[in-house]
CSV table of C-alpha atoms in Angstrom, one decimal:
chain,number,residue,atom,x,y,z
P,5,MET,CA,12.9,-6.3,4.6
P,6,LEU,CA,11.7,-9.6,5.9
P,7,ASP,CA,14.2,-9.7,8.8
P,8,LYS,CA,13.3,-6.1,9.8
P,9,LEU,CA,9.6,-6.6,10.3
P,10,ASN,CA,10.0,-6.6,14.0
P,11,TRP,CA,12.7,-4.0,14.0
P,12,ARG,CA,10.5,-1.3,12.5
P,13,TYR,CA,7.8,0.4,14.5
P,14,ALA,CA,5.9,3.7,14.3
P,15,VAL,CA,8.6,5.8,16.0
P,16,LYS,CA,7.0,8.4,18.4
P,17,LYS,CA,10.1,10.4,19.2
P,18,MET,CA,13.0,11.1,16.8
P,19,ASP,CA,16.4,12.6,17.6
P,20,PRO,CA,16.4,16.1,16.0
P,21,THR,CA,20.3,16.2,16.0
P,22,ARG,CA,20.6,13.2,13.7
P,23,SER,CA,19.8,12.9,10.0
P,24,VAL,CA,19.0,10.0,7.6
P,25,PRO,CA,21.9,9.8,5.1
P,26,GLU,CA,20.9,11.2,1.6
P,27,GLU,CA,21.9,7.9,-0.1
P,28,LYS,CA,19.3,6.0,2.0
P,29,VAL,CA,16.6,8.6,1.3
P,30,GLU,CA,17.4,8.1,-2.4
P,31,LYS,CA,17.0,4.4,-2.1
P,32,ILE,CA,13.6,4.8,-0.4
P,33,LEU,CA,12.5,7.1,-3.3
P,34,GLU,CA,13.6,4.5,-5.8
P,35,ALA,CA,11.4,1.9,-4.0
P,36,ILE,CA,8.5,4.4,-4.4
P,37,ARG,CA,9.3,4.9,-8.0
P,38,PHE,CA,9.4,1.2,-8.8
P,39,ALA,CA,6.3,0.3,-6.8
P,40,PRO,CA,3.7,-1.2,-9.2
P,41,THR,CA,0.5,0.8,-9.9
P,42,SER,CA,-2.7,0.1,-11.8
P,43,SER,CA,-2.0,0.1,-15.5
P,44,GLY,CA,1.4,1.6,-14.7
P,45,VAL,CA,-0.1,5.1,-14.3
P,46,GLN,CA,1.7,6.1,-11.1
P,47,PRO,CA,-1.0,8.6,-10.2
P,48,PHE,CA,0.8,10.4,-7.4
P,49,GLU,CA,3.7,12.6,-6.5
P,50,VAL,CA,5.9,12.6,-3.4
P,51,PHE,CA,7.2,15.8,-1.8
P,52,VAL,CA,10.5,15.5,0.2
P,53,VAL,CA,10.3,18.3,2.7
P,54,THR,CA,13.4,19.2,4.7
P,55,ASN,CA,12.6,23.0,5.0
P,56,PRO,CA,12.2,23.7,8.7
P,57,ALA,CA,9.6,26.4,8.5
P,58,LEU,CA,7.3,24.4,6.2
P,59,ARG,CA,7.6,21.3,8.4
P,60,GLU,CA,6.7,23.5,11.4
P,61,LYS,CA,3.5,24.5,9.6
P,62,ILE,CA,2.7,20.9,8.5
P,63,ARG,CA,3.3,19.8,12.1
P,64,GLU,CA,0.7,22.3,13.3
P,65,ALA,CA,-1.7,20.8,10.7
P,66,SER,CA,-1.0,17.4,12.1
P,67,PHE,CA,-2.0,17.6,15.8
P,68,GLY,CA,1.6,18.7,16.6
P,69,GLN,CA,3.1,15.3,16.0
P,70,PRO,CA,6.8,16.0,16.8
P,71,GLN,CA,8.3,13.5,14.3
P,72,ILE,CA,7.5,15.9,11.5
P,73,THR,CA,10.0,18.4,12.7
P,74,GLU,CA,12.3,16.1,14.7
P,75,GLY,CA,12.9,13.7,11.8
P,76,SER,CA,15.3,14.9,9.1
P,77,HIS,CA,13.0,14.3,6.0
P,78,LEU,CA,9.3,14.4,5.6
P,79,LEU,CA,7.7,12.6,2.7
P,80,VAL,CA,4.3,13.8,1.7
P,81,PHE,CA,2.4,11.4,-0.5
P,82,ALA,CA,-0.1,13.3,-2.7
P,83,ALA,CA,-2.4,11.5,-5.1
P,84,TRP,CA,-3.9,12.9,-8.3
P,85,ASP,CA,-7.2,14.7,-7.7
P,86,ASN,CA,-8.6,13.1,-10.8
P,87,TYR,CA,-7.7,11.2,-14.0
P,88,THR,CA,-7.6,13.3,-17.1
P,89,ALA,CA,-7.0,12.5,-20.8
P,90,GLU,CA,-3.8,14.5,-20.7
P,91,ARG,CA,-2.5,12.5,-17.8
P,92,ILE,CA,-3.3,9.1,-19.3
P,93,ASP,CA,-1.9,10.2,-22.7
P,94,ALA,CA,1.4,11.1,-21.0
P,95,VAL,CA,1.6,7.6,-19.6
P,96,LEU,CA,1.0,6.1,-23.1
P,97,GLU,CA,3.6,8.4,-24.6
P,98,GLN,CA,6.2,7.4,-22.0
P,99,THR,CA,5.4,3.7,-22.5
P,100,GLN,CA,5.7,4.1,-26.3
P,101,LYS,CA,9.1,5.8,-25.9
P,102,ALA,CA,10.4,2.9,-23.8
P,103,ARG,CA,8.8,-0.1,-25.6
P,104,GLY,CA,7.9,1.3,-29.1
P,105,ALA,CA,4.5,2.3,-30.4
P,106,SER,CA,1.9,-0.4,-31.1
P,107,GLU,CA,-1.9,-0.3,-31.8
P,108,THR,CA,-2.5,-2.7,-28.9
P,109,LEU,CA,-0.8,-0.3,-26.5
P,110,ALA,CA,-2.7,2.8,-27.8
P,111,ALA,CA,-6.0,0.8,-27.7
P,112,TYR,CA,-5.2,-0.2,-24.1
P,113,TYR,CA,-4.9,3.4,-22.8
P,114,GLU,CA,-7.9,4.5,-24.9
P,115,ARG,CA,-10.0,1.8,-23.1
P,116,LEU,CA,-8.5,3.1,-19.8
P,117,LYS,CA,-9.7,6.6,-20.6
P,118,GLY,CA,-13.1,5.2,-21.5
P,119,MET,CA,-13.3,3.7,-18.1
P,120,TYR,CA,-11.8,6.4,-15.9
P,121,LEU,CA,-12.9,9.7,-17.5
P,122,PRO,CA,-16.7,9.2,-17.0
P,123,ARG,CA,-16.2,8.5,-13.3
P,124,THR,CA,-16.6,11.1,-10.6
P,125,GLU,CA,-13.5,13.0,-9.3
P,126,GLU,CA,-14.0,11.3,-5.9
P,127,VAL,CA,-14.0,7.8,-7.3
P,128,ASN,CA,-10.9,8.6,-9.4
P,129,HIS,CA,-9.0,10.3,-6.6
P,130,ASP,CA,-9.8,7.4,-4.3
P,131,HIS,CA,-8.4,5.0,-6.9
P,132,ALA,CA,-5.3,7.1,-7.3
P,133,ALA,CA,-4.9,7.2,-3.5
P,134,ARG,CA,-4.9,3.5,-3.3
P,135,GLN,CA,-2.0,3.3,-5.8
P,136,ALA,CA,-0.2,5.8,-3.6
P,137,TYR,CA,-0.7,3.5,-0.6
P,138,ILE,CA,1.1,0.6,-2.5
P,139,ALA,CA,4.1,3.0,-2.9
P,140,PHE,CA,3.7,4.0,0.7
P,141,GLY,CA,4.0,0.3,1.7
P,142,PHE,CA,7.1,0.1,-0.5
P,143,ALA,CA,8.6,3.1,1.2
P,144,LEU,CA,7.9,1.6,4.7
P,145,ALA,CA,9.4,-1.7,3.6
P,146,ALA,CA,12.5,0.0,2.1
P,147,ALA,CA,13.0,2.2,5.1
P,148,ALA,CA,12.9,-0.9,7.4
P,149,GLU,CA,15.4,-2.8,5.1
P,150,LEU,CA,17.8,0.2,5.4
P,151,GLU,CA,17.2,0.5,9.1
P,152,VAL,CA,15.8,4.0,8.6
P,153,ASP,CA,13.2,5.0,11.2
P,154,SER,CA,9.8,6.2,10.0
P,155,THR,CA,6.3,7.0,11.2
P,156,PRO,CA,3.4,6.3,8.9
P,157,MET,CA,0.8,9.1,9.5
P,158,GLU,CA,-2.8,9.7,8.4
P,159,GLY,CA,-3.5,12.0,11.4
P,160,PHE,CA,-3.3,15.4,9.7
P,161,ASP,CA,-5.6,17.9,8.1
P,162,PRO,CA,-5.3,17.1,4.3
P,163,ALA,CA,-6.9,20.4,3.3
P,164,LYS,CA,-4.4,22.4,5.4
P,165,VAL,CA,-1.4,20.4,4.1
P,166,ASP,CA,-2.6,20.8,0.6
P,167,GLU,CA,-2.7,24.6,1.2
P,168,ILE,CA,0.8,24.7,2.8
P,169,LEU,CA,2.3,22.9,-0.2
P,170,GLY,CA,0.1,24.4,-2.9
P,171,LEU,CA,-1.0,20.9,-3.9
P,172,ARG,CA,-4.5,21.6,-5.3
P,173,GLU,CA,-3.1,24.0,-7.9
P,174,LYS,CA,-1.0,21.1,-9.1
P,175,GLY,CA,-4.0,18.7,-9.3
P,176,LEU,CA,-2.9,16.8,-6.2
P,177,ARG,CA,-4.3,16.0,-2.7
P,178,SER,CA,-2.2,14.9,0.2
P,179,VAL,CA,-3.0,11.4,1.4
P,180,THR,CA,-0.3,10.2,3.9
P,181,LEU,CA,2.8,11.6,5.6
P,182,LEU,CA,6.0,9.7,6.3
P,183,PRO,CA,8.6,11.4,8.5
P,184,LEU,CA,12.0,9.7,8.2
P,185,GLY,CA,14.6,10.1,11.0
P,186,VAL,CA,16.5,8.5,13.8
P,187,ARG,CA,14.7,7.1,16.8
P,188,ALA,CA,15.6,9.0,20.0
P,189,GLU,CA,17.3,6.9,22.6
P,190,GLU,CA,14.9,8.1,25.3
P,191,GLY,CA,11.4,9.6,25.6
P,192,ASP,CA,9.6,7.3,23.1
P,193,TRP,CA,6.7,5.6,25.0
P,194,LEU,CA,6.2,3.1,22.3
P,195,GLN,CA,9.9,2.0,22.1
P,196,GLY,CA,10.4,-1.5,23.5
P,197,MET,CA,6.7,-2.2,23.9
P,198,ALA,CA,5.4,-5.5,22.6
P,199,LYS,CA,4.4,-5.4,18.9
P,200,VAL,CA,0.7,-6.1,18.6
P,201,ARG,CA,-0.5,-8.0,15.6
P,202,LYS,CA,-3.5,-10.3,15.1
P,203,PRO,CA,-2.5,-14.0,15.1
P,204,ALA,CA,-2.2,-15.6,11.7
P,205,ASP,CA,-5.4,-17.6,12.1
P,206,GLU,CA,-7.5,-14.4,12.5
P,207,LEU,CA,-6.0,-12.7,9.4
P,208,PHE,CA,-5.7,-15.6,7.0
P,209,THR,CA,-8.0,-18.3,5.7
P,210,VAL,CA,-6.5,-21.1,3.6
P,211,ILE,CA,-9.0,-22.6,1.1
P,212,ALA,CA,-7.4,-25.7,-0.4
K,12,MET,CA,13.7,-6.1,-1.6
K,13,LEU,CA,15.7,-3.1,-2.8
K,14,ASP,CA,17.9,-5.2,-5.1
K,15,LYS,CA,14.8,-6.9,-6.6
K,16,LEU,CA,12.9,-3.9,-7.7
K,17,ASN,CA,13.9,-4.5,-11.3
K,18,TRP,CA,13.6,-8.3,-11.0
K,19,ARG,CA,9.9,-8.1,-10.2
K,20,TYR,CA,7.2,-7.4,-12.8
K,21,ALA,CA,3.5,-8.1,-13.2
K,22,VAL,CA,3.9,-11.6,-14.6
K,23,LYS,CA,1.5,-12.3,-17.4
K,24,LYS,CA,2.0,-16.0,-17.8
K,25,MET,CA,2.9,-18.5,-15.1
K,26,ASP,CA,4.1,-22.1,-15.3
K,27,PRO,CA,1.2,-24.2,-14.1
K,28,THR,CA,3.5,-27.2,-13.4
K,29,ARG,CA,5.5,-25.3,-10.8
K,30,SER,CA,4.6,-24.2,-7.2
K,31,VAL,CA,5.8,-21.5,-4.8
K,32,PRO,CA,7.3,-23.4,-1.8
K,33,GLU,CA,5.0,-23.2,1.3
K,34,GLU,CA,7.8,-21.7,3.4
K,35,LYS,CA,8.0,-18.7,1.1
K,36,VAL,CA,4.2,-18.2,1.1
K,37,GLU,CA,4.4,-18.2,4.9
K,38,LYS,CA,7.0,-15.5,4.8
K,39,ILE,CA,4.8,-13.4,2.5
K,40,LEU,CA,1.9,-13.8,4.9
K,41,GLU,CA,4.1,-12.7,7.8
K,42,ALA,CA,5.0,-9.5,5.9
K,43,ILE,CA,1.3,-8.9,5.5
K,44,ARG,CA,0.6,-9.5,9.2
K,45,PHE,CA,3.4,-7.2,10.2
K,46,ALA,CA,2.5,-4.4,7.8
K,47,PRO,CA,1.5,-1.2,9.8
K,48,THR,CA,-2.1,0.0,9.7
K,49,SER,CA,-3.9,3.0,11.0
K,50,SER,CA,-4.2,2.7,14.8
K,51,GLY,CA,-3.0,-0.9,14.5
K,52,VAL,CA,-6.5,-2.0,13.5
K,53,GLN,CA,-5.6,-4.3,10.6
K,54,PRO,CA,-9.0,-3.9,9.1
K,55,PHE,CA,-8.8,-6.7,6.5
K,56,GLU,CA,-8.4,-10.4,6.0
K,57,VAL,CA,-6.5,-12.4,3.3
K,58,PHE,CA,-7.7,-15.6,1.7
K,59,VAL,CA,-5.1,-18.0,0.4
K,60,VAL,CA,-6.9,-19.9,-2.3
K,61,THR,CA,-5.2,-23.0,-3.8
K,62,ASN,CA,-8.5,-24.9,-4.6
K,63,PRO,CA,-8.6,-25.3,-8.4
K,64,ALA,CA,-12.4,-25.1,-8.8
K,65,LEU,CA,-12.7,-21.9,-6.8
K,66,ARG,CA,-9.8,-20.3,-8.6
K,67,GLU,CA,-11.4,-21.3,-11.9
K,68,LYS,CA,-14.5,-19.4,-10.8
K,69,ILE,CA,-12.5,-16.4,-9.6
K,70,ARG,CA,-10.7,-16.4,-13.0
K,71,GLU,CA,-14.0,-16.2,-14.8
K,72,ALA,CA,-14.8,-13.1,-12.6
K,73,SER,CA,-11.5,-11.6,-13.5
K,74,PHE,CA,-11.7,-11.3,-17.3
K,75,GLY,CA,-10.1,-14.8,-17.6
K,76,GLN,CA,-6.7,-13.7,-16.4
K,77,PRO,CA,-4.7,-17.0,-16.5
K,78,GLN,CA,-2.3,-16.3,-13.6
K,79,ILE,CA,-5.2,-16.9,-11.2
K,80,THR,CA,-5.2,-20.6,-12.1
K,81,GLU,CA,-1.7,-21.0,-13.5
K,82,GLY,CA,0.0,-19.7,-10.4
K,83,SER,CA,0.1,-22.0,-7.3
K,84,HIS,CA,-1.5,-19.7,-4.7
K,85,LEU,CA,-4.0,-16.9,-5.0
K,86,LEU,CA,-4.1,-14.2,-2.3
K,87,VAL,CA,-7.4,-12.4,-2.1
K,88,PHE,CA,-7.2,-9.2,0.0
K,89,ALA,CA,-10.6,-8.4,1.5
K,90,ALA,CA,-11.2,-5.2,3.6
K,91,TRP,CA,-13.7,-4.7,6.3
K,92,ASP,CA,-17.1,-3.5,4.9
K,93,ASN,CA,-17.3,-1.1,7.9
K,94,TYR,CA,-15.9,-0.2,11.3
K,95,THR,CA,-18.0,-1.4,14.2
K,96,ALA,CA,-17.7,-1.0,18.0
K,97,GLU,CA,-17.1,-4.8,18.3
K,98,ARG,CA,-14.3,-4.8,15.9
K,99,ILE,CA,-12.5,-1.8,17.5
K,100,ASP,CA,-13.1,-3.3,21.0
K,101,ALA,CA,-11.4,-6.5,19.9
K,102,VAL,CA,-8.3,-4.5,18.9
K,103,LEU,CA,-8.3,-2.8,22.3
K,104,GLU,CA,-8.6,-6.1,24.0
K,105,GLN,CA,-5.8,-7.6,22.1
K,106,THR,CA,-3.5,-4.6,22.7
K,107,GLN,CA,-4.3,-4.7,26.4
K,108,LYS,CA,-3.4,-8.4,26.5
K,109,ALA,CA,0.0,-7.7,24.9
K,110,ARG,CA,0.9,-4.4,26.7
K,111,GLY,CA,-1.3,-4.3,29.8
K,112,ALA,CA,-4.4,-2.3,30.4
K,113,SER,CA,-4.3,1.5,30.8
K,114,GLU,CA,-6.8,4.3,30.8
K,115,THR,CA,-4.8,6.1,28.1
K,116,LEU,CA,-5.2,3.0,25.8
K,117,ALA,CA,-8.9,2.6,26.5
K,118,ALA,CA,-9.5,6.3,25.9
K,119,TYR,CA,-7.6,6.2,22.6
K,120,TYR,CA,-9.8,3.5,21.2
K,121,GLU,CA,-12.9,5.2,22.6
K,122,ARG,CA,-11.9,8.3,20.6
K,123,LEU,CA,-11.3,6.1,17.6
K,124,LYS,CA,-14.9,4.8,17.8
K,125,GLY,CA,-16.1,8.3,18.2
K,126,MET,CA,-14.4,9.2,15.0
K,127,TYR,CA,-15.2,6.1,12.9
K,128,LEU,CA,-18.7,5.0,13.9
K,129,PRO,CA,-20.6,8.1,12.8
K,130,ARG,CA,-19.0,7.9,9.3
K,131,THR,CA,-20.8,6.2,6.4
K,132,GLU,CA,-20.0,2.6,5.5
K,133,GLU,CA,-18.5,3.7,2.2
K,134,VAL,CA,-16.0,6.1,3.9
K,135,ASN,CA,-15.0,3.4,6.4
K,136,HIS,CA,-14.7,0.7,3.9
K,137,ASP,CA,-12.5,2.9,1.8
K,138,HIS,CA,-10.3,3.7,4.8
K,139,ALA,CA,-10.0,0.0,5.5
K,140,ALA,CA,-9.2,-0.7,1.9
K,141,ARG,CA,-6.3,1.7,2.0
K,142,GLN,CA,-4.9,-0.1,5.0
K,143,ALA,CA,-5.2,-3.4,3.0
K,144,TYR,CA,-3.2,-1.7,0.2
K,145,ILE,CA,-0.3,-1.0,2.6
K,146,ALA,CA,-0.2,-4.8,3.4
K,147,PHE,CA,-0.6,-5.5,-0.4
K,148,GLY,CA,2.5,-3.4,-0.9
K,149,PHE,CA,4.3,-5.4,1.8
K,150,ALA,CA,3.3,-8.6,0.1
K,151,LEU,CA,4.6,-7.5,-3.2
K,152,ALA,CA,7.9,-6.3,-1.7
K,153,ALA,CA,8.2,-9.6,0.3
K,154,ALA,CA,7.5,-11.7,-2.8
K,155,ALA,CA,10.2,-9.8,-4.7
K,156,GLU,CA,12.7,-10.3,-1.9
K,157,LEU,CA,12.0,-14.0,-2.0
K,158,GLU,CA,12.1,-14.1,-5.8
K,159,VAL,CA,8.5,-15.3,-5.9
K,160,ASP,CA,6.6,-14.2,-8.9
K,161,SER,CA,3.3,-12.3,-8.5
K,162,THR,CA,0.8,-10.3,-10.4
K,163,PRO,CA,-1.0,-7.4,-8.6
K,164,MET,CA,-4.6,-7.3,-9.9
K,165,GLU,CA,-7.5,-4.9,-9.6
K,166,GLY,CA,-9.1,-6.1,-12.8
K,167,PHE,CA,-11.9,-8.3,-11.4
K,168,ASP,CA,-15.5,-8.0,-10.5
K,169,PRO,CA,-15.5,-7.5,-6.7
K,170,ALA,CA,-19.2,-8.4,-6.2
K,171,LYS,CA,-18.7,-11.7,-8.0
K,172,VAL,CA,-15.5,-12.6,-6.0
K,173,ASP,CA,-17.3,-11.6,-2.8
K,174,GLU,CA,-20.0,-14.0,-3.7
K,175,ILE,CA,-17.7,-16.9,-4.7
K,176,LEU,CA,-15.9,-16.6,-1.4
K,177,GLY,CA,-18.9,-15.7,0.7
K,178,LEU,CA,-17.2,-12.5,1.9
K,179,ARG,CA,-20.2,-10.2,2.5
K,180,GLU,CA,-21.6,-12.5,5.1
K,181,LYS,CA,-18.2,-12.2,6.9
K,182,GLY,CA,-18.4,-8.4,6.7
K,183,LEU,CA,-15.7,-8.2,4.1
K,184,ARG,CA,-15.3,-6.9,0.5
K,185,SER,CA,-12.6,-8.0,-1.9
K,186,VAL,CA,-10.2,-5.2,-2.9
K,187,THR,CA,-7.2,-6.8,-4.7
K,188,LEU,CA,-5.9,-10.1,-5.9
K,189,LEU,CA,-2.4,-11.4,-5.9
K,190,PRO,CA,-1.6,-14.6,-7.7
K,191,LEU,CA,1.7,-16.1,-6.6
K,192,GLY,CA,3.5,-18.5,-8.9
K,193,VAL,CA,6.5,-19.1,-11.1
K,194,ARG,CA,6.9,-17.2,-14.3
K,195,ALA,CA,6.7,-19.3,-17.5
K,196,GLU,CA,9.8,-19.4,-19.6
K,197,GLU,CA,7.9,-18.7,-22.7
K,198,GLY,CA,4.7,-17.0,-23.8
K,199,ASP,CA,4.7,-13.9,-21.5
K,200,TRP,CA,4.5,-10.9,-23.8
K,201,LEU,CA,5.7,-8.6,-20.9
K,202,GLN,CA,8.8,-10.6,-20.0
K,203,GLY,CA,12.0,-8.9,-21.0
K,204,MET,CA,10.3,-5.7,-22.0
K,205,ALA,CA,11.7,-2.4,-20.7
K,206,LYS,CA,10.3,-1.4,-17.3
K,207,VAL,CA,8.5,1.8,-17.6
K,208,ARG,CA,8.6,4.3,-14.7
K,209,LYS,CA,8.4,8.0,-14.6
K,210,PRO,CA,11.8,9.7,-14.1
K,211,ALA,CA,12.5,10.8,-10.5
K,212,ASP,CA,12.1,14.5,-11.3
K,213,GLU,CA,8.5,14.0,-12.4
K,214,LEU,CA,7.6,12.0,-9.2
K,215,PHE,CA,9.6,13.8,-6.6
K,216,THR,CA,9.9,17.4,-5.5
K,217,VAL,CA,12.5,18.3,-2.9
K,218,ILE,CA,11.6,21.3,-0.8
K,219,ALA,CA,14.7,22.3,1.2
């Protein structure tokens, strides 16, 4: 992805006649699946929406941003609403299956429950959302590496998107959107504009 | 990075006699700098700590995790404590310098101030932290691509790390740590263990 940092940008207009090949979408999903998360919990799900009617509704809940329907795939990142004993136990069980059971492992996830379960739902959801953002970063980096256009989006009404996709019933809350598609050759005001980033000396401080 | 998803893991023991080459660290910082953020605000800074005494103190504030001192570089991601008019105006100014001034641009950042400034400090810091997590994801992906070992860490006392680095005076709060180094050949209990990830059908739902 390092040689594509300048290639990628938040595409403002996608070509609705072109689609991202499924094998590239699969690779982006693998990057999401392999992204690291706190204690390996992976406290989120991703919805891959291609259905036109649903994307039309989501677009309406997102200030009409056209990439949602003009891209070929819409990824909706949804973080857990809360940590629960059941959810943490499922992670322990999965880890035991892959690595074998041990007292250390079981004790680790017991301590994790002791830490997470007394916290408020808001604190836990926020923590889960941050893990989803790591995976969101991986998805953006993977898309760039594959020269797949994408538009990271926070500008939408999460409550409406939750309702459209029935997320709250699943214990989830939408946190970010990522339309994938092919940049239109014309009509994108941002295309070709200078990339704006702070200079390194404003962002980084070396303490040697 | 896609061919390194399985290569990377959260290294538990690094070789203190080996260092990550500076040119690779620079590339990881470039990935952080080019990571997308909401409205291009980049509401965070990253501290690159190599100083042994400071890293020793940070290690003490991080449950003694040895990678902090046994790696060669420690990245500390610190998000803005709050959004302010001054901070947003600086982003507008920088964008105008790169792309030229326009009423649309100025109006955009005025609206952004209208949205951010009335919110509580906690809401704004949390939003800034999420942007830092996208860059954190980019750093992890870049490190993997370069075969640089790293250990994503949330297990530390942010108030203590803030104090050690004087972050609050700079309007910043530490959110994650990322030691960079070279995995030790022996003594890492996690090395060689099966990678544990949820199967794709638990994480992803396709809605066609």
